[in-house]
Amino acid sequence: MPTETLKEPAITTEIIRKHGLNQAEYQLIRELINREPTWTELGIFSAMWNEHCSYKSSKLWLKTLPTEGPQVICGPGENAGIVDIGDGQCLVFKMESHNHPSYIEPYQGAATGIGGILRDVFTMGARPIAAMNALSFGEPSHPKTRQLVHGVVEGIGGYGNCFGVPNVGGETRFHKSYNANCLVNAFAAGLADTDKIFYSAASGVGMPIVYLGAKTGRDGVGGATMASAEFDDTIEEKRPTVQVGDPFTEKRLMEATLELMATGAVISIQDMGAAGLTCSAVEMGDKGGLGVVLDLEKVPCREEGMTAYEMMLSESQERMLMVLRPEKEAVAKAVFDKWDLDFAIVGETIAEDRFLIRHHGEIKADLPLKALSGEAPEYDRPWVKTPTPEPYTEVPDISPPEALLRLVSSPNHASKAWIWQQYDHMVLADTVVRPGSDAGVVRVHGTEKALAFTSDVNPRYCFANPVEGGKQAVAEAYRNLCATGAKPLAATDNLNFGNPEKPEIMGQLVGCIKGIGEACLALDMPIVSGNVSLYNETDGTGIHPTPTIGAVGLLDNPAQIIRMVPKAGDILVLLGNTAGHLGQSALLADVLALEIGDAPQVDLAAERKAGELVRALHASGLITAAHDVSDGGIALAATEMCLAGACGAEVINDSPLPALQWLFGEDQARYLLSVPKSSIKALLGKAKSAGVSTHEIGQFGGDFFAIDDTFIPLATLKDAFETGLADIIS
């Protein structure tokens, strides 16, 4: 029986609740260990059994996602997913949330979100080459939105710029459902050699467990548990659970870790992220089928008098845990001494299924290690299918030019340059396509290859029709990669939802996962990593379901890159079918303040045919530029191309549809192409052979954007586009 000091608080019903556990879970803990847990043991269980670490509400459904393919080296379950990119190289990538911390403390919450996702990547032996962020904020008029936008953006830039990784893309949206619960989803990707990948599974009995990096403090204690709870009027009390980051220490930690890996000293290695020392030690032991003993007095601390509970649950940043080859101890220590980082042997692996924590001669925890992960509850929570909305069949009473100007000046569709210009997107000198395009593109240094990155989701679609919304998030990511010329490889998901204990919220999660799985299978984009963020609610009001998809694609050479910059004189060609779907569209939501109707249906076979055709047309030299058609339909997609190329266009509707439906409908599986006149005949022939419909709908040129003889000066559109965020940022 472990011994604890008499000063430890009594474990009451309220204490159990504050640790994110219910009475049934606490009873299960008592049955597993055949006694009452100590205070430290309660903290360990609360960390390992929360949603963030155990996926207890989502695991059942996550198992249904496609995770394999010939390109996949490592799927979900490790620090990050890995795909083969040829020539003995691989891409390591993942997306994770830092939502709750970013709402409580925007700068540090966002900054440490970047730090955590970068560690997930270089922990596996990969050097980070790209980052992205998917951000969701409340209404521009909400009193907290401006503070959150400034704090989060500054935190992302402050950490990422100092660390030295290019931020090449992402997305930012504003909606009232995020008024009291912003979302900060961070993506990172890195390159490694396929024969030099490092995993977290411990191996060998009696091997030293080594603490690496920065010292442990009290910041972030209980952070993982806090991330699995709703917000209420006690939000300010949660501020101490937000970690504090240091990008310069992280940079040194990366260089030291990669140098250490080259010495052959590393048996296994794990980032200390959520739940800190607890989660990293348990995961290493569990994956390797070993037990772990830790002596906490050997843990480097920056604060005096830290308890075992605090040390085990601290989420201080820039820390790693490693199982070391004992004969390499001196070599390994010299590396970390060189980089002025802590290196301390704090425990060892054992054969028994045991997680033994000692502190100053006292046993603070003695638990069956497997129970902390393998025995975590797995819930099949009740869920109800989201009712299918009535279709929207009306045509709004607004002129197309007015609708377009209001759309491009709305915060959701105006230029996000103010945001991404604060990020260094050119560091490392390999960025080829910068933020603001369909996908960011980064060269694979020293080769002809390049990699494309995008993140996508439409929460309105997911709220109205979770299955179609989940499918559309994957389909749009697929289109953005194809529109950039990249062959889609794989995806990572960041599933942001409200309280899963509510059947309607659980139904949203189930529906979105079903849609994502169907689309990933059809488009050959397996999910290789990801994160689930639940309980994004405040005072009982949840966010819109936001299952962000981060996707990567491969280009074999720079000539494959397609840009969205048209050429004057080129024909504007629409690829794909238009039925004029306006339900849940940007026109309704962002211009007319109406969120009604069903989400558009996603034809996955049509998506694949269209995407493959775009890449084939570019390979044949038949197109100058391409852009996917999504939010805002043809009108917004064409405007974005014109603004990117400082080139006007005339758009002609010769369909039987009313102008608003044709221009602003959000039917899927569509692209706009800039096509030289000399290539039109060949392009139409290839499209017909591929079974994809094409329509000549106008021509690029001039300094006006013309819609059926109504002319809008391009300068007017440009001004509206570039000033749309002014009320939020100034």
XYZ file of C-alpha atoms in Angstrom:
730
model
C 0.000 0.000 0.000
C 1.462 3.389 -0.987
C 2.050 5.859 1.768
C 0.982 9.503 1.524
C 1.555 12.357 3.922
C -1.320 13.270 6.239
C -1.545 16.690 4.588
C -3.104 15.244 1.439
C -6.782 16.307 1.081
C -9.519 13.757 1.633
C -11.049 12.377 -1.557
C -14.642 13.574 -1.604
C -17.394 13.422 -4.196
C -16.573 17.007 -5.154
C -12.854 16.232 -5.465
C -13.655 13.294 -7.731
C -15.837 15.524 -9.909
C -13.149 18.198 -10.154
C -10.764 15.518 -11.410
C -13.072 14.849 -14.335
C -14.217 11.465 -13.054
C -17.728 10.252 -12.296
C -18.676 7.982 -9.417
C -18.803 4.859 -11.601
C -15.280 5.550 -12.859
C -14.038 6.132 -9.332
C -15.597 2.850 -8.244
C -13.852 1.097 -11.131
C -10.544 2.546 -9.932
C -11.170 1.182 -6.446
C -11.966 -2.253 -7.874
C -8.857 -2.269 -10.072
C -6.468 -1.502 -7.203
C -8.594 -3.097 -4.439
C -8.382 -0.036 -2.182
C -8.842 3.724 -2.069
C -6.374 5.601 -4.311
C -3.907 8.046 -2.848
C -4.120 11.705 -3.837
C -1.347 11.270 -6.412
C -2.940 8.111 -7.775
C -6.244 9.938 -8.174
C -4.448 12.610 -10.177
C -2.774 9.998 -12.365
C -6.059 8.251 -13.109
C -7.786 11.575 -13.804
C -5.097 12.427 -16.335
C -5.058 9.059 -18.072
C -8.824 8.566 -18.105
C -9.870 11.969 -19.378
C -11.137 12.420 -22.929
C -7.883 14.012 -24.107
C -5.783 10.951 -23.279
C -8.189 7.998 -23.333
C -10.661 8.983 -26.100
C -13.278 7.196 -24.008
C -16.256 8.761 -25.828
C -14.843 8.581 -29.347
C -12.591 5.511 -29.511
C -15.411 3.223 -30.595
C -16.076 5.380 -33.646
C -12.478 6.378 -34.386
C -11.730 2.700 -34.981
C -14.000 2.829 -38.044
C -11.803 5.335 -39.897
C -9.551 4.073 -42.720
C -5.944 4.308 -41.513
C -3.972 2.106 -43.902
C -2.590 2.302 -47.409
C 0.601 1.569 -49.323
C 1.828 5.090 -48.511
C 1.278 4.724 -44.743
C 4.284 3.856 -42.581
C 2.662 4.654 -39.232
C -0.997 5.310 -38.512
C -2.778 6.574 -35.368
C -1.395 5.660 -31.944
C 2.023 7.283 -32.073
C 3.069 10.892 -31.538
C 2.292 11.578 -35.212
C 1.411 9.759 -38.428
C 3.962 8.931 -41.110
C 3.644 8.568 -44.894
C 6.252 7.511 -47.442
C 7.226 10.172 -49.993
C 9.793 8.066 -51.839
C 13.592 8.103 -52.084
C 13.976 6.836 -48.525
C 12.157 9.833 -47.062
C 8.920 10.185 -45.155
C 6.636 12.920 -43.899
C 5.656 12.986 -40.216
C 2.565 15.083 -39.427
C -0.302 15.670 -37.017
C -2.921 18.204 -35.939
C -3.935 18.868 -32.329
C -6.139 21.291 -30.441
C -5.309 23.807 -27.748
C -8.790 25.252 -27.457
C -9.496 25.644 -23.759
C -6.059 27.085 -22.883
C -6.304 29.577 -25.758
C -9.626 30.930 -24.536
C -8.356 31.310 -20.973
C -4.944 32.755 -21.877
C -4.844 33.452 -25.653
C -1.138 34.142 -26.143
C 0.301 31.293 -24.092
C -2.517 28.914 -25.020
C -1.838 29.320 -28.726
C 1.938 29.460 -28.319
C 2.136 26.220 -26.368
C -0.219 24.593 -28.841
C 2.422 25.250 -31.494
C 5.179 24.002 -29.206
C 3.329 20.781 -28.426
C 2.602 19.856 -32.030
C 6.198 20.576 -33.053
C 7.455 18.220 -30.330
C 5.109 15.502 -31.597
C 6.935 15.723 -34.916
C 10.589 15.953 -33.909
C 10.087 13.336 -31.175
C 9.833 10.850 -34.036
C 13.118 11.951 -35.569
C 11.700 14.416 -38.101
C 12.836 17.994 -38.623
C 9.765 20.266 -38.882
C 9.323 21.935 -42.294
C 5.803 23.372 -42.136
C 3.035 24.481 -39.785
C -0.602 25.504 -40.213
C -3.391 26.712 -37.938
C -7.171 26.364 -38.136
C -8.772 29.065 -35.992
C -12.415 29.595 -35.028
C -13.484 32.751 -33.198
C -16.796 34.246 -32.090
C -18.755 36.977 -33.811
C -16.722 40.090 -34.680
C -19.113 42.129 -32.526
C -18.558 39.977 -29.434
C -16.566 41.903 -26.786
C -13.961 39.173 -26.386
C -13.311 38.377 -30.071
C -10.762 41.103 -30.753
C -8.723 40.188 -27.667
C -8.762 36.511 -28.608
C -7.789 37.159 -32.230
C -4.872 39.372 -31.263
C -3.680 37.099 -28.469
C -3.921 33.855 -30.443
C -2.316 35.241 -33.601
C 0.498 36.842 -31.612
C 1.034 33.606 -29.684
C 1.269 31.539 -32.871
C 3.656 34.012 -34.463
C 5.666 34.588 -31.317
C 6.391 30.892 -30.823
C 6.580 29.663 -34.422
C 8.702 32.549 -35.703
C 11.229 32.189 -32.891
C 11.393 28.417 -33.304
C 11.915 28.810 -37.045
C 9.228 26.865 -38.884
C 7.295 28.314 -41.842
C 3.558 28.763 -41.342
C 2.185 28.024 -44.815
C -1.597 27.926 -44.536
C -4.719 27.191 -42.581
C -8.056 28.900 -42.115
C -9.828 31.414 -39.881
C -13.565 31.736 -39.323
C -15.962 33.763 -37.173
C -19.285 32.466 -35.849
C -21.440 33.079 -32.800
C -21.118 29.448 -31.659
C -17.466 30.177 -30.764
C -18.252 33.319 -28.742
C -17.314 31.637 -25.462
C -15.148 28.804 -26.774
C -12.624 29.602 -29.505
C -10.841 26.804 -31.366
C -7.088 26.765 -31.959
C -6.022 23.735 -34.007
C -2.305 23.444 -34.721
C -0.714 21.351 -37.488
C 2.948 20.521 -38.014
C 4.857 18.356 -40.480
C 8.480 17.254 -40.630
C 10.851 15.222 -42.759
C 12.702 12.091 -41.687
C 14.553 9.204 -43.282
C 12.420 6.067 -43.353
C 15.185 4.060 -41.666
C 15.628 6.621 -38.866
C 12.165 6.858 -37.332
C 11.861 6.819 -33.541
C 8.885 5.378 -31.694
C 7.663 5.596 -28.104
C 7.435 1.924 -27.119
C 9.907 1.104 -24.350
C 11.951 -2.086 -24.601
C 14.382 -3.911 -22.342
C 14.143 -4.480 -18.593
C 16.268 -2.345 -16.299
C 16.808 0.360 -18.909
C 17.278 3.895 -17.590
C 14.420 6.358 -18.091
C 15.790 9.827 -18.767
C 14.189 13.226 -18.339
C 15.233 15.718 -21.037
C 14.783 19.438 -21.645
C 13.403 22.209 -19.450
C 12.715 22.064 -15.745
C 9.326 21.182 -14.261
C 7.145 23.864 -12.718
C 3.575 24.183 -11.563
C 2.271 25.618 -14.843
C -0.251 23.425 -16.582
C -1.018 21.181 -13.590
C -4.304 19.512 -14.476
C -4.346 20.883 -18.008
C -5.435 17.647 -19.671
C -8.312 17.243 -17.238
C -9.343 20.892 -17.732
C -9.454 20.274 -21.501
C -12.125 17.635 -20.924
C -14.541 19.920 -19.075
C -17.047 22.560 -20.037
C -16.498 26.217 -19.178
C -18.690 28.054 -16.658
C -18.421 31.145 -14.477
C -15.353 29.703 -12.729
C -13.239 30.068 -15.876
C -10.720 32.445 -14.261
C -9.893 29.760 -11.693
C -8.584 27.606 -14.556
C -5.935 30.128 -15.629
C -3.109 28.338 -13.707
C -3.760 25.211 -15.795
C -2.425 26.998 -18.903
C 1.197 26.233 -19.714
C 3.900 28.786 -20.435
C 6.119 28.211 -23.460
C 9.678 29.156 -24.415
C 10.365 28.757 -28.161
C 14.109 29.224 -27.794
C 14.289 26.330 -25.333
C 12.165 24.288 -27.742
C 14.586 25.044 -30.573
C 17.508 23.861 -28.452
C 15.518 20.809 -27.394
C 14.878 19.882 -31.023
C 18.511 20.232 -32.020
C 19.662 18.292 -28.962
C 17.086 15.540 -29.554
C 17.969 15.093 -33.220
C 21.674 15.067 -32.347
C 21.028 12.548 -29.579
C 19.150 10.280 -31.978
C 22.152 10.209 -34.286
C 24.321 8.775 -31.471
C 22.321 5.542 -31.241
C 21.548 6.192 -27.570
C 17.747 6.256 -27.902
C 15.684 3.107 -27.372
C 12.382 4.990 -27.291
C 11.322 8.569 -26.782
C 8.099 10.396 -25.962
C 7.080 14.038 -25.828
C 5.788 15.248 -22.467
C 2.547 16.825 -23.655
C -0.889 16.430 -22.102
C -0.631 15.028 -18.561
C 3.141 15.521 -18.714
C 5.286 12.952 -16.928
C 2.290 10.705 -16.228
C 1.116 10.208 -19.791
C 4.584 9.965 -21.343
C 5.781 7.323 -18.864
C 2.575 5.274 -19.027
C 2.428 5.316 -22.825
C 6.067 4.237 -23.171
C 5.575 1.393 -20.727
C 2.205 0.315 -22.094
C 3.339 0.160 -25.721
C 6.419 -1.821 -24.740
C 4.615 -4.174 -22.358
C 6.786 -3.028 -19.446
C 6.399 -1.438 -16.047
C 7.964 1.864 -14.975
C 9.551 3.086 -11.742
C 10.108 6.829 -11.253
C 12.062 8.570 -8.474
C 10.663 12.082 -8.424
C 13.381 13.641 -6.302
C 15.588 13.264 -9.396
C 13.206 15.292 -11.604
C 14.692 18.746 -12.350
C 12.311 21.345 -10.864
C 12.310 25.114 -11.133
C 10.037 25.617 -8.106
C 10.615 24.587 -4.517
C 8.469 22.185 -2.558
C 6.669 20.591 -5.488
C 4.586 17.589 -4.488
C 4.440 14.258 -6.279
C 0.948 15.164 -7.463
C 2.185 18.416 -8.998
C 5.207 16.836 -10.658
C 3.226 13.994 -12.173
C 0.528 16.311 -13.583
C 2.607 19.354 -14.513
C 2.430 20.252 -18.195
C 5.495 22.472 -18.215
C 6.667 22.771 -21.776
C 9.781 21.730 -23.737
C 10.272 18.367 -21.998
C 10.826 14.799 -23.240
C 11.128 11.353 -21.700
C 13.503 8.748 -23.108
C 14.508 5.149 -22.551
C 18.296 5.140 -22.891
C 20.860 2.553 -23.883
C 22.861 2.489 -20.629
C 26.257 2.234 -22.313
C 25.506 5.545 -24.092
C 24.728 7.560 -20.964
C 27.873 9.699 -21.064
C 27.482 10.401 -24.774
C 23.831 11.356 -24.361
C 24.465 13.567 -21.345
C 27.221 15.401 -23.207
C 24.784 16.305 -25.977
C 22.297 17.848 -23.563
C 25.015 19.575 -21.561
C 26.195 21.136 -24.820
C 22.727 22.541 -25.483
C 22.375 23.698 -21.838
C 19.374 21.464 -21.155
C 18.545 19.180 -18.267
C 19.460 15.502 -18.527
C 18.491 13.342 -15.556
C 17.978 9.626 -15.043
C 14.684 9.557 -13.156
C 13.725 5.883 -13.242
C 13.936 2.556 -15.015
C 11.864 -0.006 -16.855
C 10.772 -3.137 -15.011
C 9.231 -6.444 -16.067
C 6.184 -6.173 -13.774
C 2.941 -4.498 -14.811
C 3.533 -1.699 -12.346
C 3.672 2.089 -12.274
C 5.630 2.882 -9.140
C 6.199 6.505 -8.094
C 8.594 7.324 -5.257
C 9.352 10.704 -3.727
C 11.869 11.262 -0.927
C 11.638 7.674 0.254
C 7.838 7.503 0.203
C 5.754 5.543 -2.279
C 3.289 8.036 -3.733
C 1.668 5.726 -6.274
C 1.752 1.998 -6.969
C -0.611 1.090 -9.783
C -1.020 -1.578 -12.448
C 0.332 0.286 -15.471
C -1.880 -1.478 -18.007
C -4.978 -0.391 -16.095
C -4.110 3.247 -16.680
C -4.485 2.847 -20.421
C -5.972 -0.523 -21.279
C -8.656 -0.417 -18.580
C -9.771 3.147 -19.265
C -13.524 3.296 -19.796
C -14.699 3.034 -23.396
C -18.215 4.362 -23.809
C -20.811 3.592 -26.432
C -22.661 6.783 -25.646
C -26.292 7.178 -26.695
C -26.665 9.241 -29.833
C -29.423 10.501 -32.052
C -29.173 11.184 -35.743
C -29.301 14.843 -36.690
C -32.628 15.452 -38.460
C -32.217 16.267 -42.152
C -33.199 19.923 -42.653
C -35.809 21.005 -45.120
C -34.187 21.971 -48.431
C -33.816 25.669 -49.174
C -35.603 26.426 -52.440
C -36.036 30.201 -52.466
C -33.981 32.746 -54.400
C -32.984 35.726 -52.215
C -33.891 39.241 -53.268
C -30.455 40.821 -53.679
C -28.501 41.824 -56.777
C -25.411 39.737 -57.621
C -22.978 42.705 -57.486
C -24.234 43.776 -54.054
C -24.100 40.187 -52.809
C -20.536 39.779 -54.058
C -19.277 43.012 -52.496
C -20.854 42.150 -49.160
C -19.450 38.626 -49.315
C -15.837 39.585 -50.066
C -15.900 42.208 -47.313
C -17.329 39.840 -44.685
C -14.820 38.672 -42.038
C -15.159 35.037 -43.107
C -14.224 35.705 -46.736
C -12.121 38.850 -46.632
C -8.347 38.619 -46.901
C -6.636 37.010 -43.908
C -3.312 38.620 -44.827
C -3.268 40.573 -41.560
C -3.082 37.209 -39.802
C -0.623 35.275 -41.918
C 1.682 38.241 -42.484
C 2.521 38.008 -38.773
C 3.843 34.493 -39.324
C 7.201 33.744 -40.911
C 6.275 31.700 -43.960
C 9.669 31.949 -45.692
C 12.033 30.720 -42.960
C 14.114 27.717 -44.147
C 13.827 29.203 -47.681
C 11.834 26.284 -49.100
C 8.313 27.760 -49.217
C 7.103 27.833 -52.824
C 3.407 28.717 -52.446
C 2.596 31.040 -49.563
C -0.577 31.360 -47.462
C -3.611 32.708 -49.280
C -3.761 30.014 -51.963
C -5.614 26.697 -52.116
C -2.700 24.988 -50.349
C 0.736 25.953 -49.123
C 3.658 24.275 -50.868
C 7.123 23.577 -49.444
C 10.093 22.089 -51.300
C 11.687 18.926 -49.982
C 15.125 20.423 -49.482
C 17.803 19.100 -51.785
C 15.323 17.378 -54.112
C 12.922 18.252 -56.920
C 9.950 17.159 -54.812
C 7.535 19.386 -52.947
C 4.752 18.879 -50.416
C 1.370 20.621 -50.272
C -0.594 21.329 -47.083
C -4.192 22.400 -46.462
C -6.799 22.377 -43.683
C -10.545 22.496 -44.263
C -14.010 22.157 -42.734
C -17.356 23.940 -43.047
C -19.017 23.865 -39.590
C -22.370 25.059 -40.974
C -22.544 21.985 -43.188
C -21.583 19.743 -40.254
C -24.241 21.276 -38.026
C -26.976 20.876 -40.644
C -25.937 17.445 -41.908
C -22.999 15.843 -40.076
C -22.473 12.999 -42.573
C -22.359 15.273 -45.617
C -20.397 17.868 -43.653
C -17.777 15.284 -42.711
C -17.539 14.133 -46.318
C -17.270 17.711 -47.566
C -14.386 18.567 -45.210
C -12.322 15.741 -46.718
C -13.501 16.513 -50.252
C -12.528 20.174 -49.980
C -9.104 19.265 -48.643
C -8.755 16.861 -51.588
C -9.762 19.645 -54.025
C -7.334 22.135 -52.525
C -4.464 19.695 -52.977
C -5.495 18.815 -56.539
C -5.968 22.509 -57.412
C -2.328 22.988 -56.380
C -1.169 20.076 -58.519
C -0.418 17.707 -55.645
C -1.367 14.054 -55.449
C -3.264 13.676 -52.141
C -1.478 11.305 -49.741
C -3.176 11.235 -46.347
C -4.887 13.301 -43.681
C -4.962 14.100 -39.995
C -8.154 15.104 -38.212
C -8.942 17.417 -35.309
C -12.471 16.642 -34.155
C -13.875 19.588 -32.191
C -17.315 19.039 -30.639
C -19.445 19.906 -27.632
C -20.475 17.659 -24.746
C -20.646 13.999 -25.926
C -22.905 13.106 -23.008
C -25.701 14.887 -24.893
C -27.150 12.466 -27.486
C -27.569 15.183 -30.105
C -23.901 16.208 -29.774
C -22.771 12.591 -29.845
C -24.909 12.198 -32.977
C -22.965 15.037 -34.612
C -19.676 13.317 -33.757
C -20.859 9.946 -35.067
C -22.252 11.471 -38.264
C -19.121 13.467 -39.032
C -16.860 10.464 -38.425
C -19.016 8.372 -40.755
C -18.761 11.026 -43.455
C -15.023 11.476 -42.972
C -14.422 7.738 -43.147
C -16.478 7.344 -46.319
C -14.660 10.209 -48.035
C -11.168 9.146 -46.937
C -11.815 5.674 -48.304
C -13.188 6.909 -51.630
C -10.423 9.480 -52.143
C -7.564 7.282 -50.905
C -6.653 9.705 -48.103
C -6.293 7.576 -44.935
C -6.354 9.232 -41.518
C -2.902 8.610 -40.027
C -3.070 10.789 -36.904
C -5.353 13.176 -35.117
C -6.939 14.541 -31.983
C -10.387 14.742 -30.423
C -11.429 17.859 -28.509
C -14.759 17.463 -26.727
C -16.703 19.484 -24.145
C -16.247 22.686 -26.149
C -19.204 24.225 -24.348
C -19.841 27.168 -22.079
C -22.859 27.297 -19.790
C -24.403 24.429 -21.706
C -24.053 25.952 -25.182
C -21.823 24.023 -27.554
C -19.833 25.043 -30.613
C -20.812 24.080 -34.125
C -19.289 20.658 -34.889
C -15.880 21.429 -36.374
C -14.015 18.304 -37.585
C -10.975 19.978 -39.131
C -9.158 17.974 -41.793
C -5.447 18.628 -42.324
C -4.274 17.008 -45.559
C -0.943 16.566 -47.328
C -0.077 15.946 -50.960
C 3.068 15.197 -52.970
C 4.467 16.888 -56.079
C 7.299 15.108 -57.872
C 8.739 18.316 -59.338
C 8.154 22.105 -59.345
C 6.536 21.956 -62.790
C 3.547 20.181 -61.244
C 2.603 23.183 -59.112
C -0.630 24.847 -60.219
C -1.206 28.393 -59.059
C -4.478 30.289 -58.857
C -3.193 33.268 -60.871
C -5.020 33.560 -64.220
C -3.697 35.126 -67.418
C -5.443 37.918 -69.315
C -7.013 36.553 -72.465
C -7.510 33.064 -71.045
C -10.935 31.449 -71.119
C -12.657 30.941 -67.761
C -13.795 27.320 -67.618
C -16.023 25.740 -65.000
C -15.299 22.076 -64.386
C -18.129 20.109 -62.754
C -21.914 20.326 -62.515
C -23.862 23.260 -61.098
C -27.364 22.807 -59.663
C -27.406 26.037 -57.646
C -27.434 24.661 -54.082
C -27.888 27.565 -51.669
C -28.714 25.749 -48.422
C -26.195 26.652 -45.648
C -24.276 28.728 -48.204
C -21.989 31.675 -47.547
C -24.462 33.880 -49.414
C -27.196 33.068 -46.925
C -25.021 33.004 -43.779
C -22.545 35.833 -44.328
C -24.604 38.196 -46.464
C -28.193 37.604 -45.342
C -27.612 36.194 -41.802
C -29.610 33.046 -42.598
C -28.383 29.565 -41.654
C -31.085 27.425 -43.182
C -31.443 24.482 -45.515
C -29.443 21.313 -45.972
C -25.735 21.003 -46.685
C -24.790 20.204 -50.299
C -24.541 16.554 -51.237
C -21.024 15.263 -51.892
C -20.527 12.899 -54.832
C -17.206 11.294 -53.962
C -16.805 9.550 -57.318
C -17.269 12.915 -59.037
C -14.734 14.490 -56.640
C -12.113 11.923 -57.538
C -12.705 12.174 -61.289
C -12.599 15.961 -61.215
C -9.457 16.142 -59.082
C -7.569 13.637 -61.189
C -8.640 15.485 -64.337
C -7.314 18.831 -63.063
C -3.904 17.310 -62.404
C -3.914 15.562 -65.801
C -4.883 18.767 -67.625
C -2.015 20.620 -65.995
C 0.419 17.792 -66.764
C -0.626 18.129 -70.418
C 0.056 21.871 -70.378
C -3.562 22.787 -71.034
C -4.297 25.129 -68.106
C -2.684 28.279 -66.729
C -4.329 28.293 -63.306
C -6.911 26.481 -61.179
C -8.967 27.175 -58.074
C -11.488 25.014 -56.254
C -15.088 26.192 -55.945
C -16.353 26.027 -52.359
C -17.767 28.745 -50.072
C -19.344 31.521 -52.131
C -19.582 29.410 -55.270
C -18.436 30.523 -58.719
C -18.669 34.227 -57.886
C -16.275 34.141 -54.929
C -13.881 31.641 -56.537
C -13.598 33.754 -59.705
C -13.118 36.923 -57.632
C -10.319 35.302 -55.635
C -8.570 34.296 -58.861
C -8.920 37.834 -60.231
C -7.545 39.412 -57.068
C -4.640 36.944 -56.959
C -3.697 37.813 -60.538
C -4.698 41.514 -60.532
C -6.706 40.633 -63.599
C -10.396 41.223 -64.242
C -12.901 38.805 -65.739
C -16.234 38.650 -67.467
C -18.520 35.928 -66.145
C -21.515 34.884 -68.224
C -24.421 32.772 -66.988
C -25.901 30.874 -69.909
C -27.601 28.285 -67.687
C -31.352 28.198 -66.951
C -30.641 28.834 -63.255
C -31.353 32.237 -61.685
C -28.186 34.319 -61.462
C -27.888 34.121 -57.647
C -28.155 30.329 -57.602
C -25.712 29.891 -60.451
C -23.181 32.388 -59.103
C -23.341 31.626 -55.382
C -24.518 28.005 -55.242
C -22.126 25.691 -53.412
C -22.411 22.451 -55.363
C -19.338 20.306 -54.777
C -16.701 18.659 -57.036
C -16.090 21.859 -59.023
C -13.067 23.884 -60.128
C -12.474 27.078 -62.066
C -9.722 26.930 -64.683
C -7.799 29.576 -66.596
C -7.355 28.067 -70.068
C -5.468 29.476 -73.091
C -7.735 29.763 -76.126
C -5.437 27.447 -78.033
C -5.999 24.702 -75.441
C -9.801 24.782 -75.225
C -10.506 22.102 -77.821
C -8.003 19.638 -76.333
C -9.236 20.362 -72.808
C -12.858 19.748 -73.698
C -11.889 16.475 -75.341
C -9.976 15.242 -72.283
C -12.791 16.267 -69.958
C -15.365 14.435 -72.072
C -13.214 11.289 -72.065
C -12.925 11.543 -68.271
C -16.681 11.920 -67.886
C -16.450 15.385 -66.303
C -18.665 18.208 -67.545
C -17.042 21.501 -68.538
C -18.485 24.897 -69.446
C -16.887 28.024 -70.861
C -18.313 30.719 -68.612
C -16.272 33.793 -69.444
C -12.852 35.256 -70.041
C -10.099 36.841 -67.963
C -8.876 40.360 -68.744
C -9.368 44.049 -68.057
C -9.730 45.822 -64.723
C -13.388 45.046 -64.047
C -15.271 42.066 -62.722
C -18.326 41.777 -64.952
C -21.402 39.677 -64.172
C -23.921 39.598 -67.015
C -23.137 43.172 -68.161
C -22.890 44.546 -64.606
C -19.370 45.870 -64.026
C -17.589 46.129 -60.672
C -14.169 47.818 -60.745
C -11.512 45.363 -59.613
C -10.146 48.128 -57.368
C -13.515 48.226 -55.557
C -13.446 44.484 -54.960
C -9.830 44.686 -53.835
C -10.604 47.407 -51.303
C -13.568 45.461 -49.912
C -11.500 42.259 -49.723
C -8.528 43.871 -47.988
C -10.475 45.864 -45.380
C -12.979 43.232 -44.277
C -11.117 42.455 -41.044
C -10.619 46.101 -40.105
C -13.288 46.177 -37.388
C -11.764 43.157 -35.682
C -8.092 44.049 -35.810
C -8.124 47.828 -35.288
